[in-house]
Amino acid sequence: MCGRINALLATAVVLASTAVNAQNATGKEPIDYVDPLIGTINGGHVFPGATLPFAGMAKAGPDVIGENQGGFSTDGSPVYGFSHMHDSGTGGASSMGNFPIFAQAGCPNDDLNACNYTSWERATPYVNGTVRGRPGYFTITLESQITVEMTVTNHTALYRFTFPETPTTPNTTLIPLILLELSDLPNTRTDGKIKISSSTGRMTGGGRFSPSFGIGQYQSFFCADFSGAAIKDAGVFANSRATTRAKSLKVISETERAAERPAGGWVQFKKPDNGNQVLVRVGMSFISEARACHNAEHEIPTHDFAGTAKAAATAWRDKFSVISLKPGGVSDVLLRAFWSGVYRSMISPQDYTGENPYWHSGEPYYDSYYCIWDSFRSIHPLITLLDPHSQTLMVRGLLDIYRHEGKLPDCRMSFCKGRFTQGGSNADIVIVDAYLKNITKGIDWNLAYEALVSDAEIEPMNWDVEGRGGLESWKTLGYIPTENLDLLGVGTETRSISRTVEYAYNDFVIATLAKALGHSADYNKYLGRSGNWKNMYKADQTSFINGTDTGFVGFLQPRYMNGTWGFQEPVWCSPLLEFTGCYLNPSGGETYEGPAWLYTFFVPGDMKTLIATLGGPTQFVKRLDYFHDSGMAYIGDEQAFLKVFLYHYAGRPAKSAERAHFYIPSQFNDTLNGIPGNDDSGAMGSFEALTMMGIFPNAGQDVYFITPPFFEEVTIRNGQTGKTATIRNINFDPSGKAIYIQSVTLNGKPYTRNWLQHSFFLEGGTLELTLGATESAWGTRPEDVPPSLGPLGNGTNATAQRRWEMPQIPNLRDAMLVS
Ligand SMILES: *[C@@H]1O[C@H](CO)[C@@H](O)[C@H](O)[C@H]1NC(C)=O
Ligand SMILES: *[C@@H]1O[C@H](CO)[C@@H](O)[C@H](O)[C@H]1NC(C)=O
Ligand SMILES: *[C@@H]1O[C@H](CO)[C@@H](O)[C@H](O)[C@H]1NC(C)=O
Ligand SMILES: *[C@@H]1O[C@H](CO)[C@@H](O)[C@H](O)[C@H]1NC(C)=O
Ligand SMILES: *[C@@H]1O[C@H](CO)[C@@H](O)[C@H](O)[C@H]1NC(C)=O
Ligand SMILES: *[C@@H]1O[C@H](CO)[C@@H](O)[C@H](O)[C@H]1NC(C)=O
Ligand SMILES: *[C@@H]1O[C@H](CO)[C@@H](O)[C@H](O)[C@H]1NC(C)=O
Ligand SMILES: *[C@@H]1O[C@H](CO)[C@@H](O)[C@H](O)[C@H]1NC(C)=O
Ligand SMILES: *[C@@H]1O[C@H](CO)[C@@H](O)[C@H](O)[C@H]1NC(C)=O
Ligand SMILES: *[C@@H]1O[C@H](CO)[C@@H](O)[C@H](O)[C@H]1NC(C)=O
Ligand SMILES: *[C@@H]1O[C@H](CO)[C@@H](O)[C@H](O)[C@H]1NC(C)=O
């Protein structure tokens, strides 16, 4: 998902490598290289606040008025609150941010109504240079001179407010007031309630909200406790007025939204005991207020800020400890980009196990998939590599959703089904990728297979939120027709081209699992369907840019039910022509968030046939070069990632390495604006991490493309076997010029394949890449390229030739009537 509009034409800016030698001279450890603020401006939508890895249901951070998908933005927007749950990098609406708290040092003339209550009145700019974060901790100072620090446990946020001795507002003495509003970032509250104890200050309550990119509603509950100062008074507020008269409040509305009716509670304190500090602990739950309080009391019994922050840092240190780097003299830019990328890849999906209000199965429950269309390509393969235990729990959680809701999700957040499914049923790919990489513990593979077959065979009534649409045509015609007639279900009838190639690859991975589980008839059936992309390939289609022929012939094109071709300019919906023409709207095009040019490259399971179709390896490389060099490629959207590495299939692994260095660090770096698109829960970060380690995967297959790591040496310890796998560059050049592999050895023996299998990481070993300044013959022979068509196949199986001819078009009216 990517709502980012600003077109970034791929300029080959290669950062002159600064001569900083980061080779541990400073004694820094990996978490010191994380800058959580990367991607917090200009559409990155990264959540920069305090969180634990995955387990972090609590995600504490500031909320601004303005670009606030992830709560905060470093664009100078004023802060109106601090809230306890967020999502990172979403391309759609802002997410969660429920029950923000806000502090004022006192009310002028000690008049309660002289404090600010509504979000727009209280919003306060932050002081430049005071915003800093590190894993598990975040701090910011507002122009009110109030410094706010935050840290978290699994379900609880802990804030430390430090007040100025002299409040900045005139005629005000230090009598801090902290309020909590019954609202969320996207202003979706329909009902809410709060109760405040005037003796302890404890605030409890909850509310009903809408998910940011989904259907339905969810309920959320909080429990806030204070320490550090004696309670002076407490009460509630509504709109811009506060009172001590009432200690509880309910807001019920079917139509009005929170923004139109601000309401909440407040507590006022006597001057704090020491250091002018007040601590606020906020427990969260999706089940009840009591559980929110239990979570808080259990996880942070003593409001120990330093201890909580330390434990959070340790949790991150543990996650990072499976990777060790020998930087080899590269710049800190690369180290910060790398570790920050790893960090962001581990913010979501979020472990909500034990917090599911809908069913109790004893299985794990993970949430915040934004969306699997975005995350299957690199986030999940990276998690599999670095944290197979979490990936195992996620797969089990996905299957448990299938068990209880009947379909695997694509987008999902806050226990709601996400809209819109952007293309295929891509949980299929996550599951098969995990299967191929020995993610097996406690996973019911028969159930998994059933779930995949359900995606392939049974169209849901609403395929905007799960599964696939157009399955009748898929089965009878062999493609998703443009302007399809679909009597089985309802969904957004666009993207016929991109859905066709994605469904085809989904069927490819189903074939893989069918084979592994011994369902040989299904194997042939789905392998056959995986060739359906050919039915939308128009061999004589040309492509023009501004009236000039690009010279390339043969592109995917719209095709109607009767077999007649439609037309969509192949560059349309790229940065070169109406970039945003193919977003999710009813008039969107036949490709999703990208041009037909891009989708014509998407046959990840049978690149051999695709390359032959497009005129052979030389012509294919020319076409891929044109895609990257013409400005047509936009690397800030996930479907572009694999295009960096497809050169491997044409026997030109050196060109994949060149492209990797073309995009990093020119478009992925350590600045606030350091990612080219929405992070989508860490997708950009996972691209950086895998690319810089030199092992980008072809998700859904047991294939990693070998390119030289951006560091002298990378070692990964496998969480299942405890073995370590090292990739070492010989003749490493930190300036990034000698990036061409001359020869390779695996455990001392010559290795000519340009790809790796996961067994390398499971079994451990050493891969040594000898580098040079020019492209060599290494990895270029046909037998050295990654496999095509099926887990063992190499593109020569006759099934690949199926449906080359125009399919027989059945009499559609009859087909519909009999069904
Ligand atoms: C620096 O060295 C320490 C101790 O050897 C190690 O733990 C740490 O991971 C190294 N830092 C980096 C960035 O590799
Ligand atoms: C947080 O949750 C993770 C599992 O997601 C668990 O391993 C860990 O023990 C929990 N931490 C605490 C303090 O309960
Ligand atoms: C209330 O907001 C106004 C601006 O909207 C600001 O000038 C004032 O200082 C705020 N009052 C307090 C008590 O923070
Ligand atoms: C803070 O920095 C932003 C961006 O550089 C700038 O626009 C703004 O004026 C600065 N604010 C102050 C108070 O210096
Ligand atoms: C501050 O208090 C003084 C004396 O009570 C009063 O005259 C003045 O108007 C107040 N100023 C503001 C800004 O409230
Ligand atoms: C096929 O369908 C398209 C779209 O409805 C229509 O424009 C075209 O004329 C039809 N072709 C034939 C041969 O019927
Ligand atoms: C196409 O032509 C328009 C108008 O001359 C120009 O603004 C645009 O940059 C051109 N686009 C490309 C990709 O050449
Ligand atoms: C960093 O990345 C951003 C986003 O892609 C890009 O706009 C910017 O030019 C890059 N900065 C540097 C110094 O390369
Ligand atoms: C992968 O899993 C299979 C089946 O569980 C097992 O036989 C094999 O030894 C595992 N491979 C490694 C390298 O652990
Ligand atoms: C791979 O291709 C070769 C011919 O190039 C063929 O002999 C061999 O059987 C194929 N292997 C598989 C597993 O399809
Ligand atoms: C090739 O296709 C045939 C028929 O569908 C199938 O039986 C065979 O297993 C396939 N071979 C490979 C190597 O995938």
Short mmCIF file of C-alpha atoms in Angstrom, two decimals, residues 90-348:
data_model
loop_
_atom_site.label_atom_id
_atom_site.label_comp_id
_atom_site.label_asym_id
_atom_site.label_seq_id
_atom_site.Cartn_x
_atom_site.Cartn_y
_atom_site.Cartn_z
CA THR A 90 0.40 2.90 6.89
CA GLY A 91 -0.46 4.32 3.50
CA GLY A 92 -4.12 4.88 4.24
CA ALA A 93 -5.68 6.74 7.14
CA SER A 94 -4.11 7.33 10.53
CA SER A 95 -4.40 4.37 12.81
CA MET A 96 -5.40 4.06 16.48
CA GLY A 97 -3.85 6.69 18.76
CA ASN A 98 -6.67 6.02 21.21
CA PHE A 99 -7.09 7.92 24.47
CA PRO A 100 -4.32 10.54 24.12
CA ILE A 101 -3.06 12.18 27.29
CA PHE A 102 -1.72 15.73 27.45
CA ALA A 103 -0.11 17.81 30.17
CA GLN A 104 -0.19 21.50 31.06
CA ALA A 105 1.99 22.95 33.79
CA GLY A 106 -0.91 24.81 35.31
CA CYS A 107 -4.00 26.78 34.42
CA PRO A 108 -3.56 30.59 34.31
CA ASN A 109 -4.83 32.22 37.48
CA ASP A 110 -5.54 28.69 38.70
CA ASP A 111 -8.75 28.85 36.71
CA LEU A 112 -9.60 25.36 35.47
CA ASN A 113 -11.32 26.75 32.42
CA ALA A 114 -8.22 28.71 31.48
CA CYS A 115 -6.50 25.44 30.59
CA ASN A 116 -6.90 24.07 27.07
CA TYR A 117 -9.02 20.97 26.50
CA THR A 118 -9.82 20.46 22.84
CA SER A 119 -7.07 19.02 20.67
CA TRP A 120 -6.93 22.10 18.48
CA GLU A 121 -6.61 24.47 21.44
CA ARG A 122 -4.03 22.46 23.32
CA ALA A 123 -1.83 21.51 20.33
CA THR A 124 1.65 22.84 21.07
CA PRO A 125 4.72 22.96 18.81
CA TYR A 126 7.77 21.00 19.86
CA VAL A 127 11.18 22.53 20.39
CA ASN A 128 13.50 21.78 17.50
CA GLY A 129 16.35 19.49 18.39
CA THR A 130 14.60 17.87 21.36
CA VAL A 131 13.06 14.94 19.51
CA ARG A 132 15.08 11.79 20.03
CA GLY A 133 14.35 8.11 20.04
CA ARG A 134 16.08 4.82 20.53
CA PRO A 135 14.63 1.31 20.66
CA GLY A 136 12.12 1.29 23.51
CA TYR A 137 12.43 4.99 24.40
CA PHE A 138 11.36 8.36 23.00
CA THR A 139 11.60 11.95 24.23
CA ILE A 140 10.35 15.33 23.10
CA THR A 141 10.10 18.81 24.63
CA LEU A 142 7.18 21.06 23.81
CA GLU A 143 7.27 24.85 23.64
CA SER A 144 5.49 24.79 27.02
CA GLN A 145 8.92 23.59 28.27
CA ILE A 146 7.37 20.31 29.33
CA THR A 147 9.61 17.37 28.49
CA VAL A 148 7.89 14.09 27.82
CA GLU A 149 9.70 10.77 27.86
CA MET A 150 8.10 7.42 27.16
CA THR A 151 8.84 3.72 27.28
CA VAL A 152 6.73 0.56 27.13
CA THR A 153 6.11 -3.05 28.01
CA ASN A 154 3.92 -5.43 26.02
CA HIS A 155 0.57 -3.78 26.81
CA THR A 156 1.52 -0.76 28.90
CA ALA A 157 2.95 2.67 28.18
CA LEU A 158 4.90 4.60 30.78
CA TYR A 159 5.34 8.37 30.45
CA ARG A 160 7.53 10.71 32.43
CA PHE A 161 6.52 14.37 32.28
CA THR A 162 9.07 16.89 33.53
CA PHE A 163 7.54 20.32 34.17
CA PRO A 164 9.31 23.67 34.21
CA GLU A 165 9.56 25.31 37.63
CA THR A 166 7.95 28.37 36.07
CA PRO A 167 5.20 27.62 33.57
CA THR A 168 5.45 29.49 30.27
CA THR A 169 1.89 30.75 30.43
CA PRO A 170 1.44 34.10 32.23
CA ASN A 171 0.08 34.18 35.79
CA THR A 172 0.51 30.43 36.19
CA THR A 173 2.07 28.52 39.04
CA LEU A 174 3.15 24.91 38.80
CA ILE A 175 -0.01 22.89 39.44
CA PRO A 176 0.21 20.30 36.65
CA LEU A 177 -2.94 19.19 34.89
CA ILE A 178 -2.99 15.99 32.86
CA LEU A 179 -6.00 15.16 30.74
CA LEU A 180 -7.06 12.08 28.79
CA GLU A 181 -9.37 12.42 25.82
CA LEU A 182 -11.82 9.79 24.56
CA SER A 183 -10.64 9.99 20.96
CA ASP A 184 -8.33 8.44 18.40
CA LEU A 185 -6.13 9.76 15.60
CA PRO A 186 -8.65 9.39 12.76
CA ASN A 187 -11.51 10.72 14.94
CA THR A 188 -13.72 7.65 14.65
CA ARG A 189 -15.03 7.30 18.20
CA THR A 190 -18.71 6.52 18.31
CA ASP A 191 -19.08 5.88 22.01
CA GLY A 192 -16.83 6.15 24.99
CA LYS A 193 -16.76 6.39 28.75
CA ILE A 194 -14.36 7.38 31.48
CA LYS A 195 -14.31 7.24 35.27
CA ILE A 196 -11.80 9.08 37.46
CA SER A 197 -11.00 8.39 41.09
CA SER A 198 -10.50 11.71 42.88
CA SER A 199 -8.47 9.99 45.59
CA THR A 200 -5.96 8.04 43.46
CA GLY A 201 -6.42 9.79 40.14
CA ARG A 202 -6.89 6.42 38.40
CA MET A 203 -8.73 6.82 35.12
CA THR A 204 -10.45 3.86 33.50
CA GLY A 205 -12.68 3.63 30.47
CA GLY A 206 -13.02 2.59 26.89
CA GLY A 207 -14.52 3.36 23.55
CA ARG A 208 -15.58 2.10 20.17
CA PHE A 209 -13.57 3.06 17.10
CA SER A 210 -13.08 2.25 13.42
CA PRO A 211 -9.95 0.61 12.02
CA SER A 212 -7.86 2.77 9.75
CA PHE A 213 -8.06 0.62 6.62
CA GLY A 214 -10.78 -1.89 7.37
CA ILE A 215 -14.44 -2.58 7.94
CA GLY A 216 -16.41 -2.75 11.18
CA GLN A 217 -15.44 -1.38 14.56
CA TYR A 218 -13.34 -2.38 17.50
CA GLN A 219 -13.41 -1.64 21.22
CA SER A 220 -10.43 -0.53 23.21
CA PHE A 221 -9.93 -0.01 26.95
CA PHE A 222 -7.45 1.89 29.11
CA CYS A 223 -6.36 2.19 32.72
CA ALA A 224 -4.21 5.20 33.63
CA ASP A 225 -2.41 5.69 36.95
CA PHE A 226 -0.25 8.56 38.14
CA SER A 227 2.65 8.91 40.49
CA GLY A 228 5.14 11.54 41.58
CA ALA A 229 2.73 14.18 42.89
CA ALA A 230 -0.23 14.37 45.22
CA ILE A 231 -3.67 14.68 43.67
CA LYS A 232 -5.22 18.12 44.00
CA ASP A 233 -8.45 17.53 42.17
CA ALA A 234 -10.01 15.58 39.32
CA GLY A 235 -12.96 15.79 37.01
CA VAL A 236 -14.17 15.61 33.44
CA PHE A 237 -14.27 17.92 30.45
CA ALA A 238 -16.51 18.30 27.45
CA ASN A 239 -15.71 20.58 24.55
CA SER A 240 -13.60 23.37 26.03
CA ARG A 241 -15.07 23.35 29.54
CA ALA A 242 -13.98 21.36 32.58
CA THR A 243 -15.60 20.65 35.92
CA THR A 244 -14.85 19.04 39.26
CA ARG A 245 -18.53 18.24 39.69
CA ALA A 246 -18.57 14.96 37.79
CA LYS A 247 -16.05 12.12 38.09
CA SER A 248 -17.33 10.09 35.19
CA LEU A 249 -18.71 10.68 31.76
CA LYS A 250 -20.28 8.79 28.88
CA VAL A 251 -20.50 9.82 25.28
CA ILE A 252 -22.79 7.92 22.97
CA SER A 253 -23.29 8.80 19.39
CA GLU A 254 -24.07 6.95 16.26
CA THR A 255 -23.35 9.85 14.01
CA GLU A 256 -21.21 12.46 15.70
CA ARG A 257 -17.52 11.91 15.65
CA ALA A 258 -15.09 12.56 18.43
CA ALA A 259 -13.66 15.62 16.76
CA GLU A 260 -17.01 17.30 16.97
CA ARG A 261 -17.51 16.49 20.62
CA PRO A 262 -14.29 16.38 22.62
CA ALA A 263 -14.69 14.74 26.00
CA GLY A 264 -12.53 13.13 28.63
CA GLY A 265 -11.16 13.37 32.12
CA TRP A 266 -8.42 15.30 33.91
CA VAL A 267 -6.40 15.14 37.08
CA GLN A 268 -4.69 18.10 38.66
CA PHE A 269 -1.67 17.69 40.93
CA LYS A 270 -0.03 19.61 43.70
CA LYS A 271 3.51 20.69 42.96
CA PRO A 272 5.39 17.42 42.30
CA ASP A 273 7.58 15.99 45.06
CA ASN A 274 10.93 16.11 43.36
CA GLY A 275 12.33 17.00 40.00
CA ASN A 276 8.94 18.36 38.97
CA GLN A 277 8.11 15.01 37.46
CA VAL A 278 4.86 13.11 37.13
CA LEU A 279 4.74 9.54 35.84
CA VAL A 280 1.73 8.23 33.98
CA ARG A 281 1.25 4.52 33.41
CA VAL A 282 -1.38 3.56 30.84
CA GLY A 283 -2.39 -0.09 30.50
CA MET A 284 -4.28 -1.09 27.38
CA SER A 285 -6.61 -3.94 26.49
CA PHE A 286 -9.04 -4.96 23.78
CA ILE A 287 -11.03 -6.97 26.31
CA SER A 288 -11.94 -4.83 29.32
CA GLU A 289 -10.96 -2.03 31.66
CA ALA A 290 -10.15 -4.58 34.32
CA ARG A 291 -7.76 -6.31 32.00
CA ALA A 292 -6.15 -3.00 31.05
CA CYS A 293 -5.51 -2.40 34.76
CA HIS A 294 -4.24 -5.94 35.21
CA ASN A 295 -1.83 -5.54 32.29
CA ALA A 296 -0.48 -2.30 33.77
CA GLU A 297 -0.13 -3.59 37.32
CA HIS A 298 1.43 -6.84 36.18
CA GLU A 299 3.90 -5.35 33.73
CA ILE A 300 4.99 -2.12 35.47
CA PRO A 301 4.17 -2.61 39.16
CA THR A 302 6.35 0.21 40.49
CA HIS A 303 6.33 2.86 37.74
CA ASP A 304 10.05 2.22 37.35
CA PHE A 305 10.88 4.28 34.28
CA ALA A 306 14.60 3.53 33.99
CA GLY A 307 14.06 -0.19 34.59
CA THR A 308 11.28 -0.39 32.02
CA ALA A 309 13.31 1.47 29.40
CA LYS A 310 16.28 -0.79 30.09
CA ALA A 311 14.19 -3.94 29.69
CA ALA A 312 12.82 -2.60 26.41
CA ALA A 313 16.34 -1.92 25.11
CA THR A 314 17.34 -5.43 26.14
CA ALA A 315 14.43 -6.93 24.19
CA TRP A 316 15.69 -5.14 21.08
CA ARG A 317 19.30 -6.04 21.74
CA ASP A 318 18.25 -9.69 21.88
CA LYS A 319 16.43 -9.48 18.56
CA PHE A 320 19.44 -7.80 16.93
CA SER A 321 21.93 -10.22 18.42
CA VAL A 322 21.36 -12.79 15.68
CA ILE A 323 23.14 -10.52 13.20
CA SER A 324 26.73 -9.48 13.48
CA LEU A 325 28.42 -7.19 11.06
CA LYS A 326 31.95 -6.38 10.19
CA PRO A 327 31.37 -2.97 8.63
CA GLY A 328 34.71 -2.87 6.79
CA GLY A 329 34.96 0.90 6.90
CA VAL A 330 31.61 1.83 5.39
CA SER A 331 29.96 5.09 6.34
CA ASP A 332 27.64 5.48 9.30
CA VAL A 333 24.92 6.36 6.79
CA LEU A 334 24.82 2.72 5.74
CA LEU A 335 25.03 1.36 9.29
CA ARG A 336 22.20 3.58 10.43
CA ALA A 337 20.08 2.78 7.39
CA PHE A 338 20.69 -0.92 7.91
CA TRP A 339 19.98 -1.23 11.62
CA SER A 340 17.05 1.17 11.42
CA GLY A 341 15.67 -0.97 8.60
CA VAL A 342 15.98 -4.13 10.70
CA TYR A 343 14.32 -2.28 13.58
CA ARG A 344 11.33 -1.09 11.58
CA SER A 345 10.79 -4.60 10.17
CA MET A 346 10.17 -5.81 13.72
CA ILE A 347 7.58 -3.25 14.84
CA SER A 348 4.67 -5.22 13.35
#
